[in-house]
Amino acid sequence: MPNSKVILNKSDLIRGITALYKGRISETDIRLIVEDFLLLASAGISEGHRVRLKNFGTFTPSDCRTNLGPCTKVTFKMGQQMKRGARERRTKKNKDRDSS
């Protein structure tokens, strides 16, 4: 059974976007845009703001308590379109497994 866990890192994201734009936007420009976006999103979360990506989900900072004292954690709530896609993939995977 193939590994169903897919990891998409920043380099994969940049390569994927570069392939989508096929020469219309340089890989260097795409890399700068992705890096700037990640910096801005990280800064926003660090300052206590929510970061919402439409149809993807929302990253929200929240307070937590540990034995070492208070801390901040980031929670993620999946968007409706992403939930729907995950549900469809799960259903297809189960059908494929049941038919074999």
Coordinates of C-alpha atoms in Angstrom, one line a residue:
M1 CA 0.0 0.0 0.0
P2 CA 1.5 3.4 -1.0
N3 CA 2.2 5.9 1.7
S4 CA -0.9 8.1 1.8
K5 CA 0.9 10.8 3.9
V6 CA 1.9 13.7 1.6
I7 CA 4.2 16.3 2.8
L8 CA 4.3 19.6 0.9
N9 CA 7.2 21.8 1.9
K10 CA 8.0 25.4 0.8
S11 CA 10.2 24.3 -2.1
D12 CA 7.5 21.9 -3.4
L13 CA 4.9 24.7 -3.2
I14 CA 7.2 27.1 -5.1
R15 CA 7.9 24.4 -7.8
G16 CA 4.2 23.7 -8.1
I17 CA 3.2 27.4 -8.5
T18 CA 6.1 27.9 -11.0
A19 CA 4.7 25.0 -13.1
L20 CA 1.2 26.5 -13.0
Y21 CA 2.5 29.8 -14.4
K22 CA 4.8 28.3 -17.0
G23 CA 7.2 31.1 -17.6
R24 CA 4.7 34.0 -17.0
I25 CA 6.2 34.6 -13.5
S26 CA 9.8 33.7 -12.7
E27 CA 10.6 31.2 -10.0
T28 CA 12.6 33.9 -8.2
D29 CA 9.5 36.1 -8.1
I30 CA 7.3 33.2 -6.9
R31 CA 9.8 32.3 -4.2
L32 CA 9.8 36.0 -3.0
I33 CA 6.0 36.1 -2.9
V34 CA 5.7 32.8 -1.0
E35 CA 8.4 33.8 1.5
D36 CA 6.8 37.2 2.0
F37 CA 3.4 35.6 2.5
L38 CA 4.7 33.1 5.1
L39 CA 6.5 36.0 6.9
L40 CA 3.4 38.1 7.0
A41 CA 1.2 35.2 8.1
S42 CA 3.7 34.2 10.9
A43 CA 4.0 37.8 12.1
G44 CA 0.2 38.2 12.2
I45 CA -0.2 35.0 14.2
S46 CA 2.6 36.0 16.5
E47 CA 0.8 39.3 17.2
G48 CA -2.4 37.5 18.1
H49 CA -4.3 37.8 14.8
R50 CA -6.1 35.1 13.0
V51 CA -4.9 34.2 9.5
R52 CA -7.8 33.0 7.2
L53 CA -7.1 31.5 3.8
K54 CA -10.5 31.3 2.0
N55 CA -11.5 27.7 1.2
F56 CA -8.4 26.4 3.0
G57 CA -8.8 27.2 6.7
T58 CA -8.0 29.5 9.6
F59 CA -4.9 29.6 11.8
T60 CA -5.7 31.1 15.2
P61 CA -3.3 31.7 18.1
S62 CA -4.7 30.7 21.5
D63 CA -3.3 30.6 25.1
C64 CA -2.4 27.3 26.7
R65 CA -1.1 26.3 30.1
T66 CA 1.8 24.0 30.8
N67 CA 3.6 22.9 33.9
L68 CA 6.2 25.5 32.9
G69 CA 3.8 28.3 32.7
P70 CA 1.6 30.0 30.1
C71 CA 2.3 29.6 26.4
T72 CA 0.7 30.3 23.0
K73 CA -0.3 27.6 20.5
V74 CA -1.7 27.8 17.0
T75 CA -4.8 26.0 16.1
F76 CA -6.1 25.3 12.6
K77 CA -9.7 25.0 11.5
M78 CA -10.2 23.4 8.1
G79 CA -12.3 25.3 5.6
Q80 CA -15.5 23.8 4.0
Q81 CA -13.9 23.2 0.6
M82 CA -10.9 21.5 2.1
K83 CA -13.2 19.3 4.3
R84 CA -15.3 18.4 1.3
G85 CA -12.1 17.4 -0.7
A86 CA -10.8 15.3 2.2
R87 CA -14.1 13.6 2.6
E88 CA -14.2 12.8 -1.1
R89 CA -10.7 11.4 -1.1
R90 CA -11.5 9.3 2.0
T91 CA -14.6 7.9 0.3
K92 CA -12.8 7.1 -2.9
K93 CA -10.0 5.4 -0.9
N94 CA -12.5 3.3 1.0
K95 CA -14.3 2.2 -2.2
D96 CA -11.0 1.3 -3.9
R97 CA -10.0 -0.7 -0.8
D98 CA -13.3 -2.5 -0.7
S99 CA -13.3 -3.4 -4.4
S100 CA -9.9 -5.1 -4.2

